[in-house]
Amino acid sequence: MDIIGTLNRYENIKGDIKFVTTSSVRTKIILSLNKGNKDLNTLKNELGLESSAALHSLKKLESQNIIIKKENEYSLSTIGKLYAIKSKNLFKSFYTIKKYDKIWLNHWIDGIPKNLLKEIKCLNNSFLVESTPVDIIKPHSHYTKLVNKANEIKSISPIFYYPYIDLYKNALKRDADVKLILSPLILAKMTETAGVEIINQILSSKNFKLYKIEEDVKVVFTVTENFLSLGLFSTEGLYDATINLVSYDVDAIEWGNKLFSYYLDKAQKFDLDNLSK
């Protein structure tokens, strides 16, 4: 949709947005009733409201057909349920953006497709791992500990860090499944540094799959059965190794798997025959 169409739609519904989101009492009531029908006293006690404030907002919501009163109980209408779902998603998205603004500010997010940026709320139960003056490699150390416990590793990397070769070799020794997506430049650097023999050994493992991607990827991440680790490039074009966003949450892991699938569709399988060419 073009910008004019979007603005026209906004003009049509801005009053509804304002009605639902500018009153914290109305918002709290909608989200509370989304969990089930409640009477006035239950709402007051749960939300810490005075009777006058609760009744005023309930009447307003009822007048807009967002809630329904039957006998002494209040419930959401069908429209109210839709408002509750979309409001919850909106609040989670804004929370994720604000809480982790350090990783979003001054970093490229172009490496994340738009459909997954729309689902940024999936990362709301995450935390940041940052370098400190006394532990400048903290993100790397934390990442290494997590990968050493993983049984299924999916990673994409347009950067090269030699210790990760041993990291993946150790993963294969314990029969973990490893899938890597690398750029041609990183593939060449990895082969040059580790040597053809070592790379051959890795490629020969039944649990290892290597893919080459021609696209200039601007995101570094790993997703396993237990965690997601996400790193970004600065707006100056360099990878920022001082900060990672990490999550153990099921929604974040699912989000990470979708991101990996997005790039896997753009990549080509790389095997021993390719290495010999």
Short mmCIF file of C-alpha atoms in Angstrom, two decimals:
data_model
loop_
_atom_site.label_atom_id
_atom_site.label_comp_id
_atom_site.label_asym_id
_atom_site.label_seq_id
_atom_site.Cartn_x
_atom_site.Cartn_y
_atom_site.Cartn_z
CA MET A 1 0.00 0.00 0.00
CA ASP A 2 1.29 3.48 -0.86
CA ILE A 3 1.80 6.18 1.76
CA ILE A 4 -1.39 8.04 0.80
CA GLY A 5 -3.48 4.91 1.24
CA THR A 6 -1.90 4.24 4.62
CA LEU A 7 -2.53 7.80 5.79
CA ASN A 8 -6.14 7.67 4.60
CA ARG A 9 -6.70 4.52 6.63
CA TYR A 10 -5.05 6.13 9.63
CA GLU A 11 -7.38 9.12 9.41
CA ASN A 12 -10.31 6.70 9.34
CA ILE A 13 -9.34 4.85 12.52
CA LYS A 14 -7.20 7.27 14.55
CA GLY A 15 -10.14 7.98 16.85
CA ASP A 16 -10.46 4.29 17.67
CA ILE A 17 -6.74 4.01 18.32
CA LYS A 18 -6.87 7.03 20.61
CA PHE A 19 -9.91 5.70 22.47
CA VAL A 20 -8.29 2.34 23.21
CA THR A 21 -4.69 3.40 23.93
CA THR A 22 -4.79 6.85 25.57
CA SER A 23 -6.62 5.69 28.69
CA SER A 24 -4.60 3.33 30.86
CA VAL A 25 -7.78 2.32 32.71
CA ARG A 26 -9.60 1.33 29.52
CA THR A 27 -6.53 -0.52 28.28
CA LYS A 28 -6.15 -2.42 31.55
CA ILE A 29 -9.81 -3.41 31.53
CA ILE A 30 -9.64 -4.69 27.94
CA LEU A 31 -6.53 -6.76 28.65
CA SER A 32 -8.01 -8.08 31.91
CA LEU A 33 -11.30 -9.13 30.30
CA ASN A 34 -9.34 -10.83 27.54
CA LYS A 35 -8.48 -13.47 30.17
CA GLY A 36 -12.13 -14.04 31.07
CA ASN A 37 -15.40 -12.50 32.24
CA LYS A 38 -15.29 -10.54 35.50
CA ASP A 39 -17.56 -8.56 37.78
CA LEU A 40 -16.90 -5.03 38.97
CA ASN A 41 -15.30 -5.99 42.28
CA THR A 42 -12.94 -8.45 40.64
CA LEU A 43 -11.82 -5.82 38.12
CA LYS A 44 -11.35 -3.20 40.85
CA ASN A 45 -9.25 -5.50 43.02
CA GLU A 46 -7.19 -6.91 40.19
CA LEU A 47 -6.39 -3.54 38.62
CA GLY A 48 -6.31 -1.42 41.77
CA LEU A 49 -9.08 0.92 40.61
CA GLU A 50 -11.54 3.12 42.44
CA SER A 51 -15.22 2.34 41.78
CA SER A 52 -15.81 5.66 40.03
CA ALA A 53 -12.88 5.23 37.63
CA ALA A 54 -13.79 1.64 36.85
CA LEU A 55 -17.49 2.37 36.25
CA HIS A 56 -16.72 5.41 34.09
CA SER A 57 -14.40 3.42 31.82
CA LEU A 58 -16.71 0.42 31.68
CA LYS A 59 -19.58 2.62 30.51
CA LYS A 60 -17.35 4.20 27.87
CA LEU A 61 -16.21 0.81 26.61
CA GLU A 62 -19.78 -0.47 26.58
CA SER A 63 -20.94 2.54 24.57
CA GLN A 64 -18.35 1.70 21.90
CA ASN A 65 -19.46 -1.95 21.78
CA ILE A 66 -16.07 -3.11 23.04
CA ILE A 67 -17.45 -4.79 26.15
CA ILE A 68 -20.79 -6.38 27.04
CA LYS A 69 -22.50 -6.37 30.44
CA LYS A 70 -24.69 -9.33 31.30
CA GLU A 71 -26.20 -9.35 34.78
CA ASN A 72 -23.21 -8.47 37.03
CA GLU A 73 -20.42 -9.61 34.70
CA TYR A 74 -18.49 -7.84 31.98
CA SER A 75 -17.02 -9.56 28.91
CA LEU A 76 -15.38 -8.50 25.68
CA SER A 77 -17.41 -8.31 22.52
CA THR A 78 -15.98 -9.87 19.37
CA ILE A 79 -14.57 -6.46 18.45
CA GLY A 80 -13.18 -6.12 21.96
CA LYS A 81 -11.37 -9.43 21.67
CA LEU A 82 -9.77 -8.30 18.41
CA TYR A 83 -8.72 -5.01 20.04
CA ALA A 84 -7.22 -6.93 22.97
CA ILE A 85 -5.17 -9.20 20.72
CA LYS A 86 -3.83 -6.37 18.57
CA SER A 87 -3.16 -4.12 21.57
CA LYS A 88 -1.21 -6.88 23.31
CA ASN A 89 0.90 -7.42 20.18
CA LEU A 90 1.50 -3.69 19.80
CA PHE A 91 2.59 -3.27 23.43
CA LYS A 92 4.95 -6.26 23.19
CA SER A 93 6.51 -4.84 20.03
CA PHE A 94 7.07 -1.40 21.55
CA TYR A 95 8.41 -3.00 24.72
CA THR A 96 10.92 -5.02 22.68
CA ILE A 97 12.06 -1.95 20.77
CA LYS A 98 12.45 0.20 23.89
CA LYS A 99 13.99 -2.39 26.22
CA TYR A 100 16.69 -3.41 23.74
CA ASP A 101 17.24 -0.04 22.10
CA LYS A 102 21.02 -0.45 22.50
CA ILE A 103 21.08 -3.12 19.84
CA TRP A 104 18.63 -1.36 17.49
CA LEU A 105 20.18 2.12 17.68
CA ASN A 106 23.02 2.75 15.23
CA HIS A 107 22.77 -0.76 13.77
CA TRP A 108 21.48 -2.08 10.47
CA ILE A 109 18.26 -4.08 10.68
CA ASP A 110 18.10 -4.60 6.91
CA GLY A 111 19.31 -8.17 7.39
CA ILE A 112 15.98 -9.03 9.01
CA PRO A 113 13.11 -9.41 6.50
CA LYS A 114 10.07 -7.19 6.97
CA ASN A 115 7.72 -10.03 7.85
CA LEU A 116 9.95 -10.91 10.82
CA LEU A 117 10.40 -7.27 11.84
CA LYS A 118 6.61 -7.23 12.12
CA GLU A 119 6.98 -10.09 14.59
CA ILE A 120 9.65 -8.32 16.68
CA LYS A 121 7.42 -8.90 19.73
CA CYS A 122 8.67 -12.51 19.70
CA LEU A 123 11.96 -11.19 21.12
CA ASN A 124 10.40 -9.47 24.15
CA ASN A 125 11.75 -12.12 26.56
CA SER A 126 15.40 -11.58 25.68
CA PHE A 127 18.47 -10.04 27.30
CA LEU A 128 21.60 -8.27 26.10
CA VAL A 129 25.10 -9.66 26.52
CA GLU A 130 27.58 -6.77 26.31
CA SER A 131 31.33 -6.33 26.46
CA THR A 132 32.69 -4.64 29.57
CA PRO A 133 36.06 -3.00 30.30
CA VAL A 134 37.09 -6.08 32.29
CA ASP A 135 35.54 -8.63 29.92
CA ILE A 136 35.67 -7.37 26.37
CA ILE A 137 34.94 -10.82 24.89
CA LYS A 138 31.92 -11.47 27.11
CA PRO A 139 29.48 -11.90 24.14
CA HIS A 140 31.83 -14.48 22.58
CA SER A 141 32.39 -16.35 25.87
CA HIS A 142 28.68 -16.49 26.61
CA TYR A 143 27.91 -17.63 23.07
CA THR A 144 30.55 -20.38 23.26
CA LYS A 145 29.07 -21.77 26.48
CA LEU A 146 25.62 -21.94 24.93
CA VAL A 147 26.77 -23.59 21.70
CA ASN A 148 28.77 -26.19 23.65
CA LYS A 149 25.48 -27.44 25.12
CA ALA A 150 23.46 -27.42 21.90
CA ASN A 151 22.41 -30.47 19.91
CA GLU A 152 21.05 -28.65 16.86
CA ILE A 153 22.94 -25.61 15.62
CA LYS A 154 21.83 -23.36 12.77
CA SER A 155 24.01 -20.36 12.09
CA ILE A 156 24.62 -17.70 9.47
CA SER A 157 27.81 -15.68 9.50
CA PRO A 158 29.22 -13.09 7.11
CA ILE A 159 32.17 -12.69 9.52
CA PHE A 160 35.14 -14.92 10.35
CA TYR A 161 36.39 -15.84 13.81
CA TYR A 162 38.85 -18.72 13.90
CA PRO A 163 37.87 -20.22 17.32
CA TYR A 164 34.42 -21.00 15.90
CA ILE A 165 35.99 -23.71 13.70
CA ASP A 166 36.96 -25.65 16.81
CA LEU A 167 33.58 -24.84 18.32
CA TYR A 168 31.76 -26.55 15.45
CA LYS A 169 34.27 -29.43 15.32
CA ASN A 170 33.55 -30.14 18.99
CA ALA A 171 29.82 -29.99 18.31
CA LEU A 172 30.19 -32.63 15.61
CA LYS A 173 32.24 -34.84 17.95
CA ARG A 174 29.27 -35.02 20.32
CA ASP A 175 26.96 -35.80 17.35
CA ALA A 176 25.27 -32.41 17.25
CA ASP A 177 23.64 -31.40 13.97
CA VAL A 178 25.28 -28.30 12.48
CA LYS A 179 24.06 -26.18 9.58
CA LEU A 180 26.12 -23.15 8.54
CA ILE A 181 25.40 -20.49 5.95
CA LEU A 182 28.53 -18.57 4.96
CA SER A 183 29.48 -16.01 2.35
CA PRO A 184 32.06 -16.96 -0.34
CA LEU A 185 34.60 -14.67 1.32
CA ILE A 186 34.19 -16.40 4.69
CA LEU A 187 34.29 -19.83 3.07
CA ALA A 188 37.59 -18.97 1.40
CA LYS A 189 39.04 -17.50 4.60
CA MET A 190 37.96 -20.51 6.64
CA THR A 191 39.58 -22.92 4.15
CA GLU A 192 42.76 -20.84 3.99
CA THR A 193 43.07 -20.61 7.79
CA ALA A 194 42.05 -24.12 8.82
CA GLY A 195 43.47 -25.91 5.81
CA VAL A 196 41.79 -28.09 3.21
CA GLU A 197 42.31 -31.26 5.26
CA ILE A 198 40.45 -29.92 8.29
CA ILE A 199 37.63 -28.56 6.16
CA ASN A 200 37.37 -31.90 4.39
CA GLN A 201 37.00 -33.62 7.75
CA ILE A 202 34.23 -31.26 8.75
CA LEU A 203 32.42 -31.57 5.43
CA SER A 204 32.64 -35.37 5.63
CA SER A 205 30.59 -35.47 8.83
CA LYS A 206 27.09 -36.81 8.35
CA ASN A 207 25.80 -34.22 10.83
CA PHE A 208 27.28 -31.21 9.06
CA LYS A 209 25.71 -29.21 6.25
CA LEU A 210 27.38 -26.15 4.75
CA TYR A 211 25.70 -23.59 2.52
CA LYS A 212 27.05 -20.69 0.50
CA ILE A 213 25.14 -17.44 0.11
CA GLU A 214 26.06 -14.77 -2.41
CA GLU A 215 23.97 -12.04 -0.81
CA ASP A 216 25.71 -9.38 1.29
CA VAL A 217 24.19 -10.43 4.60
CA LYS A 218 24.10 -7.87 7.40
CA VAL A 219 23.08 -10.05 10.33
CA VAL A 220 24.90 -12.67 12.41
CA PHE A 221 22.87 -15.18 14.36
CA THR A 222 22.64 -18.69 15.70
CA VAL A 223 19.51 -20.58 16.65
CA THR A 224 19.48 -23.91 18.47
CA GLU A 225 16.87 -25.99 20.24
CA ASN A 226 17.49 -23.90 23.38
CA PHE A 227 18.45 -20.36 22.43
CA LEU A 228 18.68 -17.59 19.87
CA SER A 229 21.74 -15.32 19.64
CA LEU A 230 21.51 -12.27 17.37
CA GLY A 231 24.19 -9.75 16.39
CA LEU A 232 24.03 -6.79 14.02
CA PHE A 233 26.29 -4.60 11.93
CA SER A 234 26.74 -0.95 12.86
CA THR A 235 25.51 1.70 10.47
CA GLU A 236 29.18 2.27 9.61
CA GLY A 237 29.24 -1.18 8.02
CA LEU A 238 31.29 -3.07 10.63
CA TYR A 239 30.02 -5.98 12.69
CA ASP A 240 29.52 -4.97 16.32
CA ALA A 241 31.03 -7.82 18.37
CA THR A 242 30.41 -5.96 21.64
CA ILE A 243 26.71 -6.78 21.97
CA ASN A 244 24.40 -9.73 21.33
CA LEU A 245 20.69 -10.17 21.91
CA VAL A 246 20.03 -13.58 23.44
CA SER A 247 16.80 -15.38 24.28
CA TYR A 248 15.80 -18.78 25.64
CA ASP A 249 12.13 -18.10 24.92
CA VAL A 250 10.18 -20.50 22.69
CA ASP A 251 8.76 -17.65 20.58
CA ALA A 252 12.23 -16.20 19.99
CA ILE A 253 13.61 -19.60 18.97
CA GLU A 254 10.75 -20.06 16.51
CA TRP A 255 11.43 -16.55 15.18
CA GLY A 256 15.12 -17.47 14.77
CA ASN A 257 14.22 -20.63 12.85
CA LYS A 258 12.12 -18.57 10.46
CA LEU A 259 15.05 -16.20 9.96
CA PHE A 260 17.36 -19.13 9.23
CA SER A 261 14.86 -20.60 6.74
CA TYR A 262 14.66 -17.22 5.00
CA TYR A 263 18.40 -17.28 4.29
CA LEU A 264 18.54 -21.02 3.63
CA ASP A 265 16.16 -20.47 0.72
CA LYS A 266 18.70 -18.04 -0.75
CA ALA A 267 21.73 -20.30 -0.23
CA GLN A 268 23.29 -23.21 -2.15
CA LYS A 269 24.62 -26.45 -0.71
CA PHE A 270 28.42 -26.53 -0.48
CA ASP A 271 30.18 -29.90 -0.40
CA LEU A 272 33.54 -31.61 -1.00
CA ASP A 273 33.23 -31.28 -4.78
CA ASN A 274 32.93 -27.51 -4.43
CA LEU A 275 36.00 -27.39 -2.22
CA SER A 276 38.16 -29.15 -4.76
CA LYS A 277 37.30 -26.69 -7.51
#
